[in-house]
Every structure is written in structure tokens, then in C-alpha cells.
XYZ file of C-alpha atoms in Angstrom:
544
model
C -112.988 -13.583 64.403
C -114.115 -15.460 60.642
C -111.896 -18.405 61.900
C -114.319 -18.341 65.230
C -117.120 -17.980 63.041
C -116.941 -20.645 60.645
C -115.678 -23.318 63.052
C -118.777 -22.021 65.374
C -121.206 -22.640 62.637
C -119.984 -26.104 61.823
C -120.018 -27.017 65.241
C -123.245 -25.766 65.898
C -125.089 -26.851 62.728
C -123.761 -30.526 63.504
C -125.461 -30.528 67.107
C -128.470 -28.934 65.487
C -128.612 -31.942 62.918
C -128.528 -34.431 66.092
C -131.424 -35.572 67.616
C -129.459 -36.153 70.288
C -127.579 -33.080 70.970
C -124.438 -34.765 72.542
C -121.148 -33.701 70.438
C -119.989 -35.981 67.712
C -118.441 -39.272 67.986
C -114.939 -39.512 66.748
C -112.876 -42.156 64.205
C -109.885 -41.466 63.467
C -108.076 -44.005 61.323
C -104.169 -44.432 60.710
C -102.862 -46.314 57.776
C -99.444 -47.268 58.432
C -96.739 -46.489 54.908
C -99.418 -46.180 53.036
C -98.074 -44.376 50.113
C -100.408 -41.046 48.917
C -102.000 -42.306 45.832
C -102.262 -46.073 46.953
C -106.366 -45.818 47.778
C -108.606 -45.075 44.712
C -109.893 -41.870 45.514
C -106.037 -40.417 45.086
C -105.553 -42.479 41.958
C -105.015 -45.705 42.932
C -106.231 -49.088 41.279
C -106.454 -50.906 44.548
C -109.822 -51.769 45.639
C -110.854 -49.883 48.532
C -114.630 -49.227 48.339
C -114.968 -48.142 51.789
C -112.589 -45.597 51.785
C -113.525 -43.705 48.452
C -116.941 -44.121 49.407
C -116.161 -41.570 52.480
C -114.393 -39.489 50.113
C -117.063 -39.152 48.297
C -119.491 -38.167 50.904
C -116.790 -35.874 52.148
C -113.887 -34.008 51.717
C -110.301 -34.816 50.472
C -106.942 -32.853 51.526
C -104.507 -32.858 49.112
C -102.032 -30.926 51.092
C -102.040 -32.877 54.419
C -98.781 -33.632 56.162
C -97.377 -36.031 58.870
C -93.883 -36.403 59.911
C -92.188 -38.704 57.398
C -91.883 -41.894 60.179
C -94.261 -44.019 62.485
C -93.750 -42.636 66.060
C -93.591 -38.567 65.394
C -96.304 -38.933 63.400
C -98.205 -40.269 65.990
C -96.996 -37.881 69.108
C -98.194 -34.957 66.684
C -101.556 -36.418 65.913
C -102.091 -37.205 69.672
C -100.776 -34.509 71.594
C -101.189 -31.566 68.793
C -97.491 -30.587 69.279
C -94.368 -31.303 66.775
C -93.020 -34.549 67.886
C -89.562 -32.391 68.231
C -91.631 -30.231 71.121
C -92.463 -33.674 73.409
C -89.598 -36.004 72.600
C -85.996 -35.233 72.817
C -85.012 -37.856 70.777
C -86.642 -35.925 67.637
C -84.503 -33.267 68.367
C -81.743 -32.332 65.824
C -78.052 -33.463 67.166
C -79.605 -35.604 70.043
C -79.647 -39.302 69.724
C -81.941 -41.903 71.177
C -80.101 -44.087 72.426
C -78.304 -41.223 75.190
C -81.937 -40.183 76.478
C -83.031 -43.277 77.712
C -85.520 -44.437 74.623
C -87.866 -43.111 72.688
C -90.014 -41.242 74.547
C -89.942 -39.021 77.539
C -92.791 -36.780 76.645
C -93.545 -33.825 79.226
C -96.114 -33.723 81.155
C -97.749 -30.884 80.172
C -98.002 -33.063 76.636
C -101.538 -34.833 77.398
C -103.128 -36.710 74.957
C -106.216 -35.547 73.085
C -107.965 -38.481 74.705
C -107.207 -37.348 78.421
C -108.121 -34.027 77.314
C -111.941 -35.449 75.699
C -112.694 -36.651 78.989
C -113.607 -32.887 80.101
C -116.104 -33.193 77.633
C -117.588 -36.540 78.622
C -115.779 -38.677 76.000
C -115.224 -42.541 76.178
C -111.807 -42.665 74.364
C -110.652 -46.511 72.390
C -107.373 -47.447 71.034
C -106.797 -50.343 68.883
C -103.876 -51.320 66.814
C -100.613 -49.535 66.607
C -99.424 -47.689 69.813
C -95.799 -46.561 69.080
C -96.548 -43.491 71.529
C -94.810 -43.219 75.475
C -96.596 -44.879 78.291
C -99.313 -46.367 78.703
C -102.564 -45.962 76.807
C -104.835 -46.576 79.895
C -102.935 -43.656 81.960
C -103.295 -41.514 79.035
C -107.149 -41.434 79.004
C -108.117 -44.171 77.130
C -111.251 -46.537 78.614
C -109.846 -49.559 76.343
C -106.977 -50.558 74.717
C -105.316 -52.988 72.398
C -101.742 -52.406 72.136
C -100.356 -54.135 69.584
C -96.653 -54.370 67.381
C -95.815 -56.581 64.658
C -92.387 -58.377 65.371
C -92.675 -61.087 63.842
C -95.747 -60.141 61.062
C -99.238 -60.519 60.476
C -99.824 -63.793 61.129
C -97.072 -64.578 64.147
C -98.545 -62.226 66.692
C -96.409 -61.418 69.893
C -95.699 -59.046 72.658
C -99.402 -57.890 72.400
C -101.432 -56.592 74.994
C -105.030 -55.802 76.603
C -105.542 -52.910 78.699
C -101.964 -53.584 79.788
C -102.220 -57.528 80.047
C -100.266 -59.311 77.997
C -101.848 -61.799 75.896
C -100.370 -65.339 74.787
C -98.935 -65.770 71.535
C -100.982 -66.285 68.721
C -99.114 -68.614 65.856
C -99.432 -68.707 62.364
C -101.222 -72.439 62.274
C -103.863 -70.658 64.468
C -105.248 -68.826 61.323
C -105.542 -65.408 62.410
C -104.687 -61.762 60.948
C -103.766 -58.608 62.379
C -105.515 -56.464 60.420
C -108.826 -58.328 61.261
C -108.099 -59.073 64.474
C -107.445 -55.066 65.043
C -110.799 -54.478 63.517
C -112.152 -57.147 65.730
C -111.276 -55.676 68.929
C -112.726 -52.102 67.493
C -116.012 -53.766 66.953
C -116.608 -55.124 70.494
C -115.659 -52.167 72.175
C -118.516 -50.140 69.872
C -120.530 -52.845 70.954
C -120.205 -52.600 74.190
C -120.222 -48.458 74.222
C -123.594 -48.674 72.393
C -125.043 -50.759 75.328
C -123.371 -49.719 78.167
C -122.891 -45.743 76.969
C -125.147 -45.179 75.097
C -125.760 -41.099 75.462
C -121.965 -40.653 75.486
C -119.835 -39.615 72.393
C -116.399 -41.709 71.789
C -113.120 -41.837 70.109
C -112.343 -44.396 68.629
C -108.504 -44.356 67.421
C -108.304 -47.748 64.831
C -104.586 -47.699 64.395
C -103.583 -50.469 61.672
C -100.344 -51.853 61.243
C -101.211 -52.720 57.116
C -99.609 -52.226 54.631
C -95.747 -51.848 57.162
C -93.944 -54.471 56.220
C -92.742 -57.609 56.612
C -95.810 -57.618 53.606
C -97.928 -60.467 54.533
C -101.594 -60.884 53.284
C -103.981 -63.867 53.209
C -103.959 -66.094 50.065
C -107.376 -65.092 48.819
C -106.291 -61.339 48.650
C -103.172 -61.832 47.189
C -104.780 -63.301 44.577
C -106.826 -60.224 43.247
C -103.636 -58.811 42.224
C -101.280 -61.738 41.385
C -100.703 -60.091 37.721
C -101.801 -56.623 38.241
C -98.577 -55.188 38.593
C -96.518 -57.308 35.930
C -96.255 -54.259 33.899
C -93.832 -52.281 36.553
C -93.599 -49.586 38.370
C -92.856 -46.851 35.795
C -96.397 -47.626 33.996
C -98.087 -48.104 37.290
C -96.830 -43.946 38.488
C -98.060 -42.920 34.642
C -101.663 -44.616 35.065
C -101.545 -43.493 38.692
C -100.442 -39.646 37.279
C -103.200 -39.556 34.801
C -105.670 -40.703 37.499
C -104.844 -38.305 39.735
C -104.678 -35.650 37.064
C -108.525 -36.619 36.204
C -109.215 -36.381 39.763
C -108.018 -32.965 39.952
C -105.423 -33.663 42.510
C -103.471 -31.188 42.200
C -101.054 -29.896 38.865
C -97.746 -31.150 39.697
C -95.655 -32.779 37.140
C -95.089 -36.523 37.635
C -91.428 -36.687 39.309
C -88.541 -38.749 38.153
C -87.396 -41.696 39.980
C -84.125 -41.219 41.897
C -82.345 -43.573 40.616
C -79.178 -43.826 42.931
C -81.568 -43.558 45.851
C -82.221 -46.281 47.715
C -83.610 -47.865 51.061
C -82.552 -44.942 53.706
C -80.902 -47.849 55.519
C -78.446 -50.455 54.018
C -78.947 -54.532 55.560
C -76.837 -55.952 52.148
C -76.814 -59.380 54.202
C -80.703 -59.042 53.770
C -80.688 -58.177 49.895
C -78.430 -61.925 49.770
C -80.829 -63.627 51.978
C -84.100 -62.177 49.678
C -82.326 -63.910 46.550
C -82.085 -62.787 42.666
C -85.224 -61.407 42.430
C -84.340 -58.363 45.271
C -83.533 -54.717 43.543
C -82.821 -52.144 45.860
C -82.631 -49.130 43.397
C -86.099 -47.922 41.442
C -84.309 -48.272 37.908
C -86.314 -48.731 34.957
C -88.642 -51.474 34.837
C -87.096 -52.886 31.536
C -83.473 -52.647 32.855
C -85.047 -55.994 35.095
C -84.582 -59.780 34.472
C -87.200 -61.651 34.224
C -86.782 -63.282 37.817
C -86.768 -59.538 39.576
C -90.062 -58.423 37.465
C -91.676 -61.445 38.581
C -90.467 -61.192 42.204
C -90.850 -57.108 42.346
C -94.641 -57.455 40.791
C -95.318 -60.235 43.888
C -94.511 -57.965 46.234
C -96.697 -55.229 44.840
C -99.809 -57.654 44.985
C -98.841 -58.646 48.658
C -98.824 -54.526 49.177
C -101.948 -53.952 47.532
C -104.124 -56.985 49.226
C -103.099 -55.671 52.795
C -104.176 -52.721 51.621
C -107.649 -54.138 50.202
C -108.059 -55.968 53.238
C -107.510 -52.525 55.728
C -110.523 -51.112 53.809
C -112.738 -54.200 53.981
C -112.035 -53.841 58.255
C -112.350 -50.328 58.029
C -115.786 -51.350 56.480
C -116.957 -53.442 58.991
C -116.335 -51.101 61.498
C -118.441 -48.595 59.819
C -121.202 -50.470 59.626
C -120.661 -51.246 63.340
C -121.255 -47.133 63.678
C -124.443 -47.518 61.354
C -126.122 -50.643 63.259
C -125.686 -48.424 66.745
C -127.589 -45.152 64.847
C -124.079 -43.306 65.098
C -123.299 -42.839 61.633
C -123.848 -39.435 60.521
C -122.955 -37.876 63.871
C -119.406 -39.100 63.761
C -116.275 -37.816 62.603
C -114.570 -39.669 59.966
C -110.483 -39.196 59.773
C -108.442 -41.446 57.784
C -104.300 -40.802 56.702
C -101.295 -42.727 56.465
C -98.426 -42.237 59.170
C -95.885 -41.702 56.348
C -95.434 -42.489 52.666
C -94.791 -45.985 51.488
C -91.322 -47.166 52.516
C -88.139 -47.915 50.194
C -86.989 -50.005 53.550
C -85.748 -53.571 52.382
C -84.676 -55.912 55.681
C -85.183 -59.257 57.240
C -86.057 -59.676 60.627
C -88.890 -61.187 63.168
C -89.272 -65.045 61.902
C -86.548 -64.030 59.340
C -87.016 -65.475 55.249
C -87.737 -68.565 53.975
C -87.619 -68.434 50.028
C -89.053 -71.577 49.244
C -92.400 -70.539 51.453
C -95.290 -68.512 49.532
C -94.636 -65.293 49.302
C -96.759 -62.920 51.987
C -97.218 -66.087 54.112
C -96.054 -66.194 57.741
C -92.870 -67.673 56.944
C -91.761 -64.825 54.501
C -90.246 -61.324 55.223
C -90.552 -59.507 52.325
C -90.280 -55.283 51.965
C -91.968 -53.009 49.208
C -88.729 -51.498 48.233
C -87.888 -48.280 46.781
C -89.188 -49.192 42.957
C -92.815 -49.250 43.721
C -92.510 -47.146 46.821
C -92.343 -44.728 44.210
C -95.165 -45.654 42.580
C -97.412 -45.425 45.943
C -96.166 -42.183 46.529
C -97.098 -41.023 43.215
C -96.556 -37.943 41.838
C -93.737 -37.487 44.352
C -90.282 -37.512 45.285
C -88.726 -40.425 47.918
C -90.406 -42.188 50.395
C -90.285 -42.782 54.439
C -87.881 -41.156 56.370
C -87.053 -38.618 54.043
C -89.015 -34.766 53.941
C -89.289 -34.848 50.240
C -93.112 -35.054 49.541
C -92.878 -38.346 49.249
C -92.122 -39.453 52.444
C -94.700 -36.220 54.069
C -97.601 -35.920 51.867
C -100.243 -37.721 53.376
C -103.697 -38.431 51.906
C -106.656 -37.279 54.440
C -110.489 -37.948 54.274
C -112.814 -36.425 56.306
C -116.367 -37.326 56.524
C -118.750 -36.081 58.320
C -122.554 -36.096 56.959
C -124.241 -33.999 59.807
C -121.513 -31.604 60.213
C -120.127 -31.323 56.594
C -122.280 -30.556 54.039
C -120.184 -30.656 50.915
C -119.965 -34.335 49.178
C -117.202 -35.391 47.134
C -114.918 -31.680 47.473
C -111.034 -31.201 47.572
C -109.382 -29.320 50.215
C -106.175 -27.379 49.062
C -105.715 -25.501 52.704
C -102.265 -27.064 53.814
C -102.401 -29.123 57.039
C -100.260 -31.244 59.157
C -101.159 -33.750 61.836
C -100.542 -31.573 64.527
C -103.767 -30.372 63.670
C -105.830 -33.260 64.273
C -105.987 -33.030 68.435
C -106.846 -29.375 68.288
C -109.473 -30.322 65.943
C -111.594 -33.195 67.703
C -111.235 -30.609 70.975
C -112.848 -28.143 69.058
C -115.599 -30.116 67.614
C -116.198 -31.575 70.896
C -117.040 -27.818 72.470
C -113.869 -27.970 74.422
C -111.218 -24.938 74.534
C -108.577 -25.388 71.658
C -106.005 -23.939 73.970
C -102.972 -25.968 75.941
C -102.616 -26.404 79.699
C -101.391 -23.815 82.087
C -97.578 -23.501 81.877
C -97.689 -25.465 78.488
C -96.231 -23.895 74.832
C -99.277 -23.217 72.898
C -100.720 -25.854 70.739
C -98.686 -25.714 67.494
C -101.610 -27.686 65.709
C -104.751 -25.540 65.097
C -108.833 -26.755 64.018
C -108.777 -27.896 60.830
C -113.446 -26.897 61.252
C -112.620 -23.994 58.966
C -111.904 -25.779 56.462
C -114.643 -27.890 56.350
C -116.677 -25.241 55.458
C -114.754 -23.681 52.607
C -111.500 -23.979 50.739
C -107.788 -22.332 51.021
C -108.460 -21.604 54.536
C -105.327 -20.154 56.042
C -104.069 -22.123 58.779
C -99.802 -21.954 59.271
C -97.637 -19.373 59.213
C -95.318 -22.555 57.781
C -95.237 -26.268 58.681
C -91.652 -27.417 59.984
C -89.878 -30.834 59.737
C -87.382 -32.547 60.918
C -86.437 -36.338 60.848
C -82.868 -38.213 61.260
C -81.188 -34.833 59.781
C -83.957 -34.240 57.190
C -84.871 -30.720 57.114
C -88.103 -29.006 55.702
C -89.625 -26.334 55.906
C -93.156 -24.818 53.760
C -93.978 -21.305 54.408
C -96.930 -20.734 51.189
C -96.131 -22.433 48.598
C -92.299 -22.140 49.214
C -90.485 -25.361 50.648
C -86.750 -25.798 51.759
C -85.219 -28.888 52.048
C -82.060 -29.839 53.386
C -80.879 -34.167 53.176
C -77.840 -35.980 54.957
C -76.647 -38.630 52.792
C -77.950 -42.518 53.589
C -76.795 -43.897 56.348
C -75.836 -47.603 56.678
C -75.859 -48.235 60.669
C -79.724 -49.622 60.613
C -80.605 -47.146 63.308
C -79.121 -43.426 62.238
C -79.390 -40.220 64.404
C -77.748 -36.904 63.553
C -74.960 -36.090 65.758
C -74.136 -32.315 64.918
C -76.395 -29.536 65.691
C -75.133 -27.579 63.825
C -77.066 -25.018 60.650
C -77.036 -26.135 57.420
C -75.652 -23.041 55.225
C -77.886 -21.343 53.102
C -76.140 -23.641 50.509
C -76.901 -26.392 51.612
C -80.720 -25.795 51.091
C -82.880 -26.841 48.235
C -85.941 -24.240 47.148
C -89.217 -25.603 45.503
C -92.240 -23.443 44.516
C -94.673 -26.136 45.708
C -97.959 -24.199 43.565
C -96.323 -25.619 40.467
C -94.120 -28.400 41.226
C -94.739 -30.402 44.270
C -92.371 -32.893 42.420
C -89.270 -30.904 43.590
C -87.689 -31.339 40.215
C -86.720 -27.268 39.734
C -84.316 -26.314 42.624
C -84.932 -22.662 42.350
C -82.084 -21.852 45.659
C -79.547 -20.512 43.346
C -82.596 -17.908 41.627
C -83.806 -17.033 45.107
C -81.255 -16.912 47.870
C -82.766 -14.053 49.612
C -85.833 -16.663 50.510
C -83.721 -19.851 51.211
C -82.373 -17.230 54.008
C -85.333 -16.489 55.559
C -86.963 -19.780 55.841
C -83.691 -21.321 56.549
C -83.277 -18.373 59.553
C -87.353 -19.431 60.415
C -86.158 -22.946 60.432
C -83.459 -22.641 63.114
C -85.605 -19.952 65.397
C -88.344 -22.953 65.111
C -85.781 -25.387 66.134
C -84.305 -23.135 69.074
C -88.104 -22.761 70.522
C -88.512 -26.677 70.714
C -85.883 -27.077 72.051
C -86.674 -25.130 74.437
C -90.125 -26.417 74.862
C -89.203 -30.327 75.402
C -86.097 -29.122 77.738
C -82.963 -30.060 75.636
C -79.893 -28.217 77.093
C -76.930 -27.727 75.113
């Protein structure tokens, strides 16, 4: 009943604070391997104004999850379901590529937008897709679907509401970050003259900062020496930041030094030249030419990055010119930490081109991966915080009266759908002859701290196990693969072994592996881990 209480009172103090008494608008924004301290307001030093300025008129998580990789991140967010509960090819043992792709979701699985239209919603999608079907037959009004083959600048295989759209080459001048913005923009425009006394979604998916990193000239050049000092001071200035902050009180993790990109392409670490390092080794254990070459890449990282929040901007003030801006929902979070993933595809790698231009294909790489994930372990792909641990702003000024607070309640994505039903006065509860929602509303939360919201939070990706119950976390890692495009075959349990323990309250850095101190709780979340895994199987129909 307090959970019903305090997610009433939000929602009803928000409509009360609304002269026009329709539910809230919605923008929710995805960053895509963006690392966890990477925008200022978790430490970082790159320049994104628009983004701590929400944080500071709102609230910060600093125990938010997604799923570790693009695509079950964004099932989870858009359905409110583990991405292992509406596609089989998340499930442990089964691999993609005998399922018939990628997707496959259930239909039972609608997506939050289909679901909004009960409630009157206009629902927009621009940017990243990376989710089954299409987004028009999964209630959206409007879409731009677009992927990033080739980069940035090279734009292909794009699409509006389902029609593809020519080519767009580099000599034409454009930039996918802008142009995703762009298409944002008009459809606000149009919703404020056409639609007026309806609320909308609008999901702004970016593709920045996923590589191949490529930024325009004037950007790269706020940055072009920032980082010549390496990665191991950038993750101690980024530490003492966050520290100041108030963050959290983890230690700063080491770097894992024999760890590196959770794929191996060696033919691409040749083609990228002397100045390529694939492991996060000291920054003084460099030549000159992979400092130089290392610290480019960084600047590249960091401009996309400062040009995502100068979009995000403009589409703000979009919201403000239409008299929107204090009854709408602010989300923003990154898909999965920044990646260690070094490879050359789409237009492939010229060297002698400048680097982050069109004809370039260059990768962060696992040295200041670290650093964007900082204070944590690993990066994308893996379940170590690192790769999980997602920032999340929420902002929200006629529904959320605190300014500038943390949020220590531990969340996942899952949580999002469940959330915008809520706030839009719909019933948080699944369809008939669905499994119940495992996301809930994060509205509790906005009203006060250490709300209770999961019994645990599972994971699962490419044999990475996790599991948080409290402030305990297992972990359980396969070893790198090298085939490009990995899947688990086995099913079956990893022993009790075979599990790490962490006592996330003082050392989200997974440094002490307490498993041999504590067996008795490795075997119960490990035994909660496999009934979790039994259930979805059940749920998204996998038959052994």
C-alpha cells in the first residue's frame, strides 16, 4: 500500500501542477556505450551542459542497470521484461544463428508505446532501433530507423516510417547524431501543431559515442590534447570527481590487465597500425606513437559525446518553445558501458585519412574503456559493473520536486516501461495470459530514497552470469572468445565454484571475491539464478 501511495501522490501532484491536466509527456533518451562516468554530472570532464543541467534539476541513480549489450538492453527498456523472457536467442545454451535471428519476441511482449496508446499517447522513435519488427506496427506514429554500417558520416540502410531512404555520402556533409536530433525536432513540431492537447513519447535513440568513433573536425578539436596524459590519470581525476560528487564509496578498481576486447579481429589490430594496444596496461609502458594514437581516439570519443548533448539540447528547447517543458518526463542512460571492442569494418581504415573522419574506423579500446567506466570493472559484454552500471537522470520539474538529489534504490531497465505506464494513469500490470511484468515503477523513488524495488536483478549475456540480491552480487565469466560472434552452447550450471561473491555496499569494484568466506550465499543466489533462468525459459517458450 506505501508503494501505491507514493507513486499516487507523484502522479497526482504532477497533473495538479498542469494547467492542462493531460498526463505528462515522455523523453526518454539512450546513449549508446556510453561509459558511466563519461558525462560531467558522474565525474566526467567532457562538456555536456545539457545533460548535468537536468541532473541538476533532478535526480541521479547511481545504481541503475541495463543488460551489458545494445539489443537486450533495448527489449527490456521497451517491453519491461528481461530480454531472456522475449528473445530466445538471449537464452543461456541457445544460439542465434539456430532460431532464425535475433528476435522472435512473443506476442504477448508489446511495446510500452502500443501500450500508451490506451492512454491517448502519440508515441516517436528516432535513432537506434535494434528491437524486432517494425516500429510502426509496434505503436509508434513516426519513425526513423536508423543503423550505422558504415559510420557517422556514410549513412545507409536507413529508413522513414518503413521507406527506405537514399544514401547519404560523406561529401554531402551530414552527421548522424544531428541528423537524429533533426528528425526529433520536426516531429515535436509537428505534434505541437497538429496535437496539441495530446501527451507524447518521444524515444531519441542515438547511435554516439558506438564506434567506428567519428566526430566533426570542430569537436574533435576541444579535446585534441585533453587526454595526452592517459588513461590511468584520467580514472584517478575521474575517481576523485566522483568521490566529491558523492557517487557512491567504492574503491577505484584495477585495470585487468590481460583482459582485452571480448572479441579477437588480430587482422584488424595490423590494419589500425603501431599506434593500436589492445590490453589497458599502464599508460607509461606506451611508445610514444600508441600515446599519441590512444589519446586521439579518446578526443574522437569525447566530441561525439559533446556533440549528443548539444542535440539533446536542441531538442529540449524544442519541448520549451511548445510550453511542454516542465510537464515532461526526462530519462537519459547509456545501453551499456563503454566498449573494449577494437575491429574494422563498414568503409574499412584508411590510416593516412584524419582520424574520426568518414574514411577512418577507429574503436575506443579496452584502455580508456576503463576509464569511461570509471570506478569499475570491464566493459560491454561482460556483467562486471562495468559493462551494467548505467548512469540515469531523471527530470521532471512538475512531478519531482527534489533538485540536484542522488538515488541509491537499485534499478534496471526493465523498469522503465512499467514506469511511463504508471505515470501515464495506465495499469502497471501485463496482458492477459502474459508473465507478469518483471520491471516495476521506478515513481517511488522519485519521491524518496532506498526505495525497495527487486527481490534481485538477474543477468545474463553470451555466458556472463550475474546476479544482485541487496548488496550481494554473483558473477560467473566464460573466457574470451575469438569467433567475432560468440554464443554459449552448454546449458549447463555453473558450480557453486565457479561463482565469484562481491558485497556491492563496499566494493562495487569487485576487487574482494568473498565466495570462498561465504559459500552458503554463493548457493543460494546461484540456486535463485538457475530457478530465474528455468522461469524464462519458460516464459519465451525454449524447449529443451
Amino acid at each position: 500500500m506505501k508503494k501505491l501511495t507514493i507513486a499516487m501522490l507523484v502522479l497526482i501532484a504532477a497533473l495538479t501542477a498542469c494547467s492542462t491536466g493531460k498526463p505528462p509527456n515522455f523523453l526518454v533518451i539512450v546513449a549508446d556505450d556510453m561509459g558511466y562516468a563519461d558525462a560531467g554530472s558522474y565525474g566526467g570532464e567532457i562538456e555536456t551542459p545539457n545533460l548535468d543541467a537536468l541532473a541538476s534539476g533532478g535526480l541521479r541513480f547511481t545504481q541503475f542497470y541495463n543488460t551489458s549489450r545494445c539489443w537486450p538492453t533495448r527489449a527490456s527498456l521497451l517491453t519491461g521484461y528481461y530480454a531472456q523472457q522475449v528473445r530466445r536467442d538471449e537464452m543461456p545454451g541457445v544460439d542465434s544463428r539456430t532460431v532464425g535471428g535475433r528476435g522472435e519476441r512473443p506476442a504477448w511482449a508489446r511495446l510500452v508505446s502500443d501500450r500508451l496508446r490506451d492512454a491517448g499517447y502519440r508515441s516517436y522513435h528516432s535513432g537506434k532501433w535494434h528491437v524486432d519488427g517494425d516500429p510502426l506496427d509496434n505503436g509508434f506514429d513516426h519513425s526513423y530507423r536508423a543503423g550505422n554500417p558504415a559510420g557517422f558520416f556514410h549513412i545507409r540502410g536507413h529508413d522513414r516510417d518503413g521507406v527506405r531512404m537514399p544514401e547519404i555520402h560523406a561529401e554531402q556533409g551530414k552527421y548522424q547524431t544531428i541528423l537524429t536530433a533533426d528528425h526529433a525536432i520536426e516531429l515535436l513540431t509537428e505534434h505541437a501543431s497538429k496535437y496539441p492537447d495530446r501527451p507524447f513519447f518521444q524515444y531519441l535513440a542515438f547511435h554516439a559515442p558506438h564506434f567506428p568513433l567519428h566526430a566533426l573536425p570542430e569537436d574533435i578539436a576541444k579535446y585534441s590534447s585533453r587526454y595526452l596524459d592517459g588513461w590511468d590519470r584520467l580514472r584517478e581525476e575521474r575517481f576523485a570527481r566522483q568521490r566529491e560528487l558523492g557517487l557512491g564509496n567504492s574503491p577505484l578498481s584495477l585495470l585487468d590487465e590481460d583482459v582485452g576486447p571480448p572479441y579477437a579481429f588480430p587482422d584488424a589490430i595490423d590494419q589500425l597500425g603501431a599506434g593500436e594496444v589492445n590490453r589497458p596496461v599502464p599508460w607509461d609502458r606506451l611508445t610514444d606513437v600508441q600515446q599519441k594514437f590512444q589519446a586521439r581516439k579518446m578526443a574522437i570519443h569525447a566530441a561525439m559525446i559533446d556533440r549528443m548533448d548539444l542535440e539533446i539540447g536542441r531538442v529540449l528547447e524544442q519541448i520549451r518553445s511548445m510550453g511542454e517543458f516542465d510537464n515532461t518526463v526526462v530519462f537519459f542512460m547509456s545501453d551499456n558501458g563503454a566498449s573494449a571492442e577494437i575491429m574494422v569494418r563498414g568503409d574499412g581504415h584508411d590510416p593516412d585519412a584524419p582520424p574520426g573522419s568518414a574514411g577512418t574506423y577507429l574503436c575506443l579500446g579496452p584502455g580508456f574503456s576503463s576509464a569511461a567506466n570509471t570506478p569499475f570493472r570491464l566493459h560491454k559484454t561482460w556483467v562486471h559493473e562495468g559493462g551494467i552500471a548505467t548512469p540515469l537522470i531523471v527530470h521532471w520539474p512538475a512531478g519531482i520536486p527534489a533538485r540536484n538529489e542522488l538515488r541509491t534504490s537499485v534499478g534496471h531497465v526493465i523498469d522503465i516501461a512499467p514506469t511511463l505506464l504508471d505515470l501515464a494513469g495506465l495499469d502497471v500490470a501485463a496482458d492477459p495470459g502474459a508473465p507478469p511484468f518483471a520491471g516495476v515503477s521506478l515513481a517511488e523513488t522519485f519521491a524518496r530514497d532506498e526505495a525497495p524495488l527487486h527481490e534481485a536483478i538477474w543477468f545474463y549475456h553470451q555466458g556472463n552470469r550475474a546476479l544482485r540480491k541487496g548488496h550481494w552480487k554473483i558473477l560467473h565469466t566464460v573466457e574470451t572468445r575469438d569467433d567475432g560472434w560468440a554464443q554459449v552452447a552448454a546449458r549447463e550450471n555453473a558450480r557453486p565454484g565457479d561463482w565469484e561473491l562481491y558485497d556491492l555496499s563496499a566494493d562495487r569494484a569487485e576487487q574482494n571475491n568473498l565466495a570462498a568466506e561465504r559459500p552458503e550465499i554463493v548457493r543460494e543466489l546461484a540456486e535463485l539464478w538457475d530457478r530465474w533462468r528455468d522461469r524464462f525459459e519458460s516464459d519465451v517458450g525454449v524447449s529443451r
